[in-house]
Amino acid sequence: MAKKSKKQQQPGGTPATVALTSAGVEFTVHAYDHDPGHPSYGEEAAEAMGVSPDRVFKTLVADVDGTLTVAVVPVAGSLDLKALASAVGGKKAAMADPTLAERTTGYVRGGISPLGQRKKLPTVLDTSATNHPTICVSAGRRGLEVELPPSTLADLTNATLSPIARTTTSPSGA
């Protein structure tokens, strides 16, 4: 009755795609040529895939009261650190040291996926994800995205849904 997962048995699979395949969920992998000179990994992904930036989500690692925490927000916005801290019952949040984030997740900056991380971290997914039937997140390396329903991502990462993103567009007349 339910469709079997679209297993992407490509050479060079990542821990994220392995985790998705092992979970037996439906997902789609999108590969594109990464341009090291592009100023934004997320915007580059949206442009390369022809997907609206509000459907492409970036994975950020923050330190909330001494605990590394994953925030998944649309590339069209930015992370509200106070909202993230509040979402996990913390007081203060700051972006994590990039080297520590890479070492803890097992991924490189610009390719950190919320899935298949070396160490499972508390995860918060911005509620705007639920406005879309599917969203795209990093599949574990630059130039590789995975598309899946936000509910599947939330289930697999045991994510809290909370409004943690700020939009970067300013209202007209501002």
PDB file of C-alpha atoms in Angstrom:
ATOM      1  CA  MET A   1       0.000   0.000   0.000  1.00  0.00           C
ATOM      2  CA  ALA A   2       2.648   2.542   1.027  1.00  0.00           C
ATOM      3  CA  LYS A   3       5.394   3.205  -1.460  1.00  0.00           C
ATOM      4  CA  LYS A   4       8.735   1.641  -0.709  1.00  0.00           C
ATOM      5  CA  SER A   5      11.509   4.123  -0.081  1.00  0.00           C
ATOM      6  CA  LYS A   6      13.377   5.502  -3.035  1.00  0.00           C
ATOM      7  CA  LYS A   7      16.651   3.957  -2.027  1.00  0.00           C
ATOM      8  CA  GLN A   8      19.513   5.911  -3.440  1.00  0.00           C
ATOM      9  CA  GLN A   9      22.220   3.285  -3.780  1.00  0.00           C
ATOM     10  CA  GLN A  10      24.754   5.703  -5.170  1.00  0.00           C
ATOM     11  CA  PRO A  11      28.453   5.310  -4.655  1.00  0.00           C
ATOM     12  CA  GLY A  12      29.589   7.641  -1.911  1.00  0.00           C
ATOM     13  CA  GLY A  13      26.403   7.413   0.151  1.00  0.00           C
ATOM     14  CA  THR A  14      26.463   9.488   3.312  1.00  0.00           C
ATOM     15  CA  PRO A  15      25.465   8.621   6.882  1.00  0.00           C
ATOM     16  CA  ALA A  16      22.285  10.675   6.224  1.00  0.00           C
ATOM     17  CA  THR A  17      21.240   8.647   3.177  1.00  0.00           C
ATOM     18  CA  VAL A  18      22.186   5.414   4.952  1.00  0.00           C
ATOM     19  CA  ALA A  19      19.990   6.432   7.924  1.00  0.00           C
ATOM     20  CA  LEU A  20      17.079   7.207   5.625  1.00  0.00           C
ATOM     21  CA  THR A  21      17.447   3.948   3.732  1.00  0.00           C
ATOM     22  CA  SER A  22      17.700   1.983   6.990  1.00  0.00           C
ATOM     23  CA  ALA A  23      14.538   3.678   8.283  1.00  0.00           C
ATOM     24  CA  GLY A  24      12.683   2.567   5.143  1.00  0.00           C
ATOM     25  CA  VAL A  25      11.229   6.011   4.480  1.00  0.00           C
ATOM     26  CA  GLU A  26      10.559   7.678   1.156  1.00  0.00           C
ATOM     27  CA  PHE A  27      13.054  10.345   0.144  1.00  0.00           C
ATOM     28  CA  THR A  28      14.693  11.832  -2.931  1.00  0.00           C
ATOM     29  CA  VAL A  29      18.328  12.810  -3.310  1.00  0.00           C
ATOM     30  CA  HIS A  30      19.292  15.888  -5.336  1.00  0.00           C
ATOM     31  CA  ALA A  31      22.915  16.295  -6.408  1.00  0.00           C
ATOM     32  CA  TYR A  32      24.400  19.441  -7.917  1.00  0.00           C
ATOM     33  CA  ASP A  33      27.834  20.838  -8.649  1.00  0.00           C
ATOM     34  CA  HIS A  34      28.942  22.777  -5.572  1.00  0.00           C
ATOM     35  CA  ASP A  35      30.644  26.104  -6.276  1.00  0.00           C
ATOM     36  CA  PRO A  36      33.203  26.774  -3.497  1.00  0.00           C
ATOM     37  CA  GLY A  37      32.989  30.487  -4.299  1.00  0.00           C
ATOM     38  CA  HIS A  38      29.247  30.789  -3.648  1.00  0.00           C
ATOM     39  CA  PRO A  39      28.592  32.986  -0.581  1.00  0.00           C
ATOM     40  CA  SER A  40      25.756  30.811   0.828  1.00  0.00           C
ATOM     41  CA  TYR A  41      25.566  27.006   0.824  1.00  0.00           C
ATOM     42  CA  GLY A  42      21.789  27.046   1.308  1.00  0.00           C
ATOM     43  CA  GLU A  43      21.037  29.649  -1.342  1.00  0.00           C
ATOM     44  CA  GLU A  44      23.319  27.791  -3.730  1.00  0.00           C
ATOM     45  CA  ALA A  45      21.345  24.586  -3.111  1.00  0.00           C
ATOM     46  CA  ALA A  46      18.001  26.325  -3.697  1.00  0.00           C
ATOM     47  CA  GLU A  47      19.256  27.935  -6.924  1.00  0.00           C
ATOM     48  CA  ALA A  48      20.841  24.728  -8.227  1.00  0.00           C
ATOM     49  CA  MET A  49      17.710  22.661  -7.563  1.00  0.00           C
ATOM     50  CA  GLY A  50      15.273  25.355  -8.728  1.00  0.00           C
ATOM     51  CA  VAL A  51      13.497  25.175  -5.360  1.00  0.00           C
ATOM     52  CA  SER A  52      12.151  28.119  -3.370  1.00  0.00           C
ATOM     53  CA  PRO A  53      14.558  29.074  -0.526  1.00  0.00           C
ATOM     54  CA  ASP A  54      11.699  28.720   1.979  1.00  0.00           C
ATOM     55  CA  ARG A  55      11.613  24.956   1.189  1.00  0.00           C
ATOM     56  CA  VAL A  56      15.375  24.452   1.570  1.00  0.00           C
ATOM     57  CA  PHE A  57      16.462  24.219   5.205  1.00  0.00           C
ATOM     58  CA  LYS A  58      19.932  24.727   6.645  1.00  0.00           C
ATOM     59  CA  THR A  59      21.282  22.784   9.586  1.00  0.00           C
ATOM     60  CA  LEU A  60      22.988  24.925  12.212  1.00  0.00           C
ATOM     61  CA  VAL A  61      24.654  23.810  15.422  1.00  0.00           C
ATOM     62  CA  ALA A  62      24.346  26.038  18.467  1.00  0.00           C
ATOM     63  CA  ASP A  63      25.478  25.825  22.066  1.00  0.00           C
ATOM     64  CA  VAL A  64      22.499  26.142  24.416  1.00  0.00           C
ATOM     65  CA  ASP A  65      23.641  26.412  28.027  1.00  0.00           C
ATOM     66  CA  GLY A  66      26.608  24.115  27.303  1.00  0.00           C
ATOM     67  CA  THR A  67      24.658  21.561  25.219  1.00  0.00           C
ATOM     68  CA  LEU A  68      25.176  21.352  21.470  1.00  0.00           C
ATOM     69  CA  THR A  69      21.783  21.648  19.785  1.00  0.00           C
ATOM     70  CA  VAL A  70      20.775  21.362  16.135  1.00  0.00           C
ATOM     71  CA  ALA A  71      18.548  24.031  14.596  1.00  0.00           C
ATOM     72  CA  VAL A  72      16.934  23.426  11.206  1.00  0.00           C
ATOM     73  CA  VAL A  73      15.693  26.661   9.616  1.00  0.00           C
ATOM     74  CA  PRO A  74      14.846  27.847   6.085  1.00  0.00           C
ATOM     75  CA  VAL A  75      17.750  29.267   4.096  1.00  0.00           C
ATOM     76  CA  ALA A  76      15.465  32.229   3.347  1.00  0.00           C
ATOM     77  CA  GLY A  77      15.766  33.243   7.008  1.00  0.00           C
ATOM     78  CA  SER A  78      18.102  33.175   9.961  1.00  0.00           C
ATOM     79  CA  LEU A  79      18.185  31.486  13.348  1.00  0.00           C
ATOM     80  CA  ASP A  80      16.657  33.288  16.322  1.00  0.00           C
ATOM     81  CA  LEU A  81      19.026  32.165  19.092  1.00  0.00           C
ATOM     82  CA  LYS A  82      16.699  33.299  21.902  1.00  0.00           C
ATOM     83  CA  ALA A  83      13.824  31.314  20.387  1.00  0.00           C
ATOM     84  CA  LEU A  84      16.078  28.245  20.067  1.00  0.00           C
ATOM     85  CA  ALA A  85      17.128  28.459  23.713  1.00  0.00           C
ATOM     86  CA  SER A  86      13.500  28.818  24.765  1.00  0.00           C
ATOM     87  CA  ALA A  87      12.437  25.847  22.580  1.00  0.00           C
ATOM     88  CA  VAL A  88      14.759  23.505  24.496  1.00  0.00           C
ATOM     89  CA  GLY A  89      14.181  25.018  27.931  1.00  0.00           C
ATOM     90  CA  GLY A  90      17.492  26.879  27.948  1.00  0.00           C
ATOM     91  CA  LYS A  91      18.449  30.404  28.867  1.00  0.00           C
ATOM     92  CA  LYS A  92      21.194  31.344  26.419  1.00  0.00           C
ATOM     93  CA  ALA A  93      22.248  30.157  22.973  1.00  0.00           C
ATOM     94  CA  ALA A  94      25.211  31.011  20.771  1.00  0.00           C
ATOM     95  CA  MET A  95      26.473  29.518  17.546  1.00  0.00           C
ATOM     96  CA  ALA A  96      28.744  26.553  18.247  1.00  0.00           C
ATOM     97  CA  ASP A  97      32.409  26.579  17.347  1.00  0.00           C
ATOM     98  CA  PRO A  98      32.498  25.299  13.718  1.00  0.00           C
ATOM     99  CA  THR A  99      35.290  22.800  14.438  1.00  0.00           C
ATOM    100  CA  LEU A 100      33.367  21.364  17.390  1.00  0.00           C
ATOM    101  CA  ALA A 101      30.177  21.179  15.286  1.00  0.00           C
ATOM    102  CA  GLU A 102      32.039  19.285  12.549  1.00  0.00           C
ATOM    103  CA  ARG A 103      33.734  16.914  14.987  1.00  0.00           C
ATOM    104  CA  THR A 104      30.496  16.197  16.885  1.00  0.00           C
ATOM    105  CA  THR A 105      28.236  15.700  13.846  1.00  0.00           C
ATOM    106  CA  GLY A 106      30.783  14.003  11.594  1.00  0.00           C
ATOM    107  CA  TYR A 107      30.004  16.416   8.766  1.00  0.00           C
ATOM    108  CA  VAL A 108      31.782  19.444   7.294  1.00  0.00           C
ATOM    109  CA  ARG A 109      30.363  22.958   7.472  1.00  0.00           C
ATOM    110  CA  GLY A 110      28.005  23.507   4.565  1.00  0.00           C
ATOM    111  CA  GLY A 111      27.244  19.789   4.531  1.00  0.00           C
ATOM    112  CA  ILE A 112      25.961  19.191   8.064  1.00  0.00           C
ATOM    113  CA  SER A 113      22.814  17.098   7.897  1.00  0.00           C
ATOM    114  CA  PRO A 114      20.297  16.747  10.710  1.00  0.00           C
ATOM    115  CA  LEU A 115      20.268  13.013   9.849  1.00  0.00           C
ATOM    116  CA  GLY A 116      22.910  10.379  10.533  1.00  0.00           C
ATOM    117  CA  GLN A 117      25.034  12.507  12.836  1.00  0.00           C
ATOM    118  CA  ARG A 118      27.925  10.898  14.686  1.00  0.00           C
ATOM    119  CA  LYS A 119      26.387  11.946  18.014  1.00  0.00           C
ATOM    120  CA  LYS A 120      22.632  12.402  18.269  1.00  0.00           C
ATOM    121  CA  LEU A 121      21.957  15.976  19.387  1.00  0.00           C
ATOM    122  CA  PRO A 122      18.752  17.669  20.522  1.00  0.00           C
ATOM    123  CA  THR A 123      17.107  18.995  17.373  1.00  0.00           C
ATOM    124  CA  VAL A 124      14.625  21.807  16.758  1.00  0.00           C
ATOM    125  CA  LEU A 125      12.862  22.154  13.406  1.00  0.00           C
ATOM    126  CA  ASP A 126      11.324  25.507  12.531  1.00  0.00           C
ATOM    127  CA  THR A 127       7.530  25.262  12.353  1.00  0.00           C
ATOM    128  CA  SER A 128       7.519  26.818   8.869  1.00  0.00           C
ATOM    129  CA  ALA A 129       8.621  23.401   7.570  1.00  0.00           C
ATOM    130  CA  THR A 130       5.066  22.171   8.092  1.00  0.00           C
ATOM    131  CA  ASN A 131       3.851  24.662   5.444  1.00  0.00           C
ATOM    132  CA  HIS A 132       5.322  22.388   2.748  1.00  0.00           C
ATOM    133  CA  PRO A 133       4.609  18.781   1.726  1.00  0.00           C
ATOM    134  CA  THR A 134       8.374  18.229   1.418  1.00  0.00           C
ATOM    135  CA  ILE A 135      11.498  20.151   2.380  1.00  0.00           C
ATOM    136  CA  CYS A 136      15.146  19.771   1.434  1.00  0.00           C
ATOM    137  CA  VAL A 137      18.025  19.449   3.902  1.00  0.00           C
ATOM    138  CA  SER A 138      21.674  18.584   3.470  1.00  0.00           C
ATOM    139  CA  ALA A 139      22.282  14.937   2.710  1.00  0.00           C
ATOM    140  CA  GLY A 140      25.667  15.108   4.401  1.00  0.00           C
ATOM    141  CA  ARG A 141      27.982  16.798   1.950  1.00  0.00           C
ATOM    142  CA  ARG A 142      28.157  19.983  -0.067  1.00  0.00           C
ATOM    143  CA  GLY A 143      26.290  19.576  -3.333  1.00  0.00           C
ATOM    144  CA  LEU A 144      23.935  16.884  -2.033  1.00  0.00           C
ATOM    145  CA  GLU A 145      20.435  17.484  -0.635  1.00  0.00           C
ATOM    146  CA  VAL A 146      17.706  15.121   0.467  1.00  0.00           C
ATOM    147  CA  GLU A 147      14.007  15.903   0.024  1.00  0.00           C
ATOM    148  CA  LEU A 148      11.487  14.423   2.433  1.00  0.00           C
ATOM    149  CA  PRO A 149       8.286  15.319   4.304  1.00  0.00           C
ATOM    150  CA  PRO A 150       8.949  17.531   7.348  1.00  0.00           C
ATOM    151  CA  SER A 151       7.078  15.051   9.561  1.00  0.00           C
ATOM    152  CA  THR A 152       9.524  12.316   8.519  1.00  0.00           C
ATOM    153  CA  LEU A 153      12.503  14.532   9.342  1.00  0.00           C
ATOM    154  CA  ALA A 154      10.973  15.425  12.719  1.00  0.00           C
ATOM    155  CA  ASP A 155      10.292  11.757  13.521  1.00  0.00           C
ATOM    156  CA  LEU A 156      13.760  10.529  12.543  1.00  0.00           C
ATOM    157  CA  THR A 157      15.583  13.266  14.480  1.00  0.00           C
ATOM    158  CA  ASN A 158      13.131  13.324  17.390  1.00  0.00           C
ATOM    159  CA  ALA A 159      12.879  17.063  16.691  1.00  0.00           C
ATOM    160  CA  THR A 160      10.892  19.632  18.593  1.00  0.00           C
ATOM    161  CA  LEU A 161       8.817  21.846  16.291  1.00  0.00           C
ATOM    162  CA  SER A 162       9.117  25.488  17.266  1.00  0.00           C
ATOM    163  CA  PRO A 163       9.214  28.927  15.576  1.00  0.00           C
ATOM    164  CA  ILE A 164      12.994  29.478  15.684  1.00  0.00           C
ATOM    165  CA  ALA A 165      13.550  31.295  12.370  1.00  0.00           C
ATOM    166  CA  ARG A 166      13.536  34.975  11.562  1.00  0.00           C
ATOM    167  CA  THR A 167      12.702  36.059   8.051  1.00  0.00           C
ATOM    168  CA  THR A 168      15.408  38.125   6.414  1.00  0.00           C
ATOM    169  CA  THR A 169      13.012  40.132   4.278  1.00  0.00           C
ATOM    170  CA  SER A 170      11.872  43.411   5.746  1.00  0.00           C
ATOM    171  CA  PRO A 171       8.251  44.536   5.511  1.00  0.00           C
ATOM    172  CA  SER A 172       7.518  47.046   2.757  1.00  0.00           C
ATOM    173  CA  GLY A 173       7.769  50.614   3.864  1.00  0.00           C
ATOM    174  CA  ALA A 174      10.372  49.787   6.494  1.00  0.00           C
TER     175      ALA A 174
END
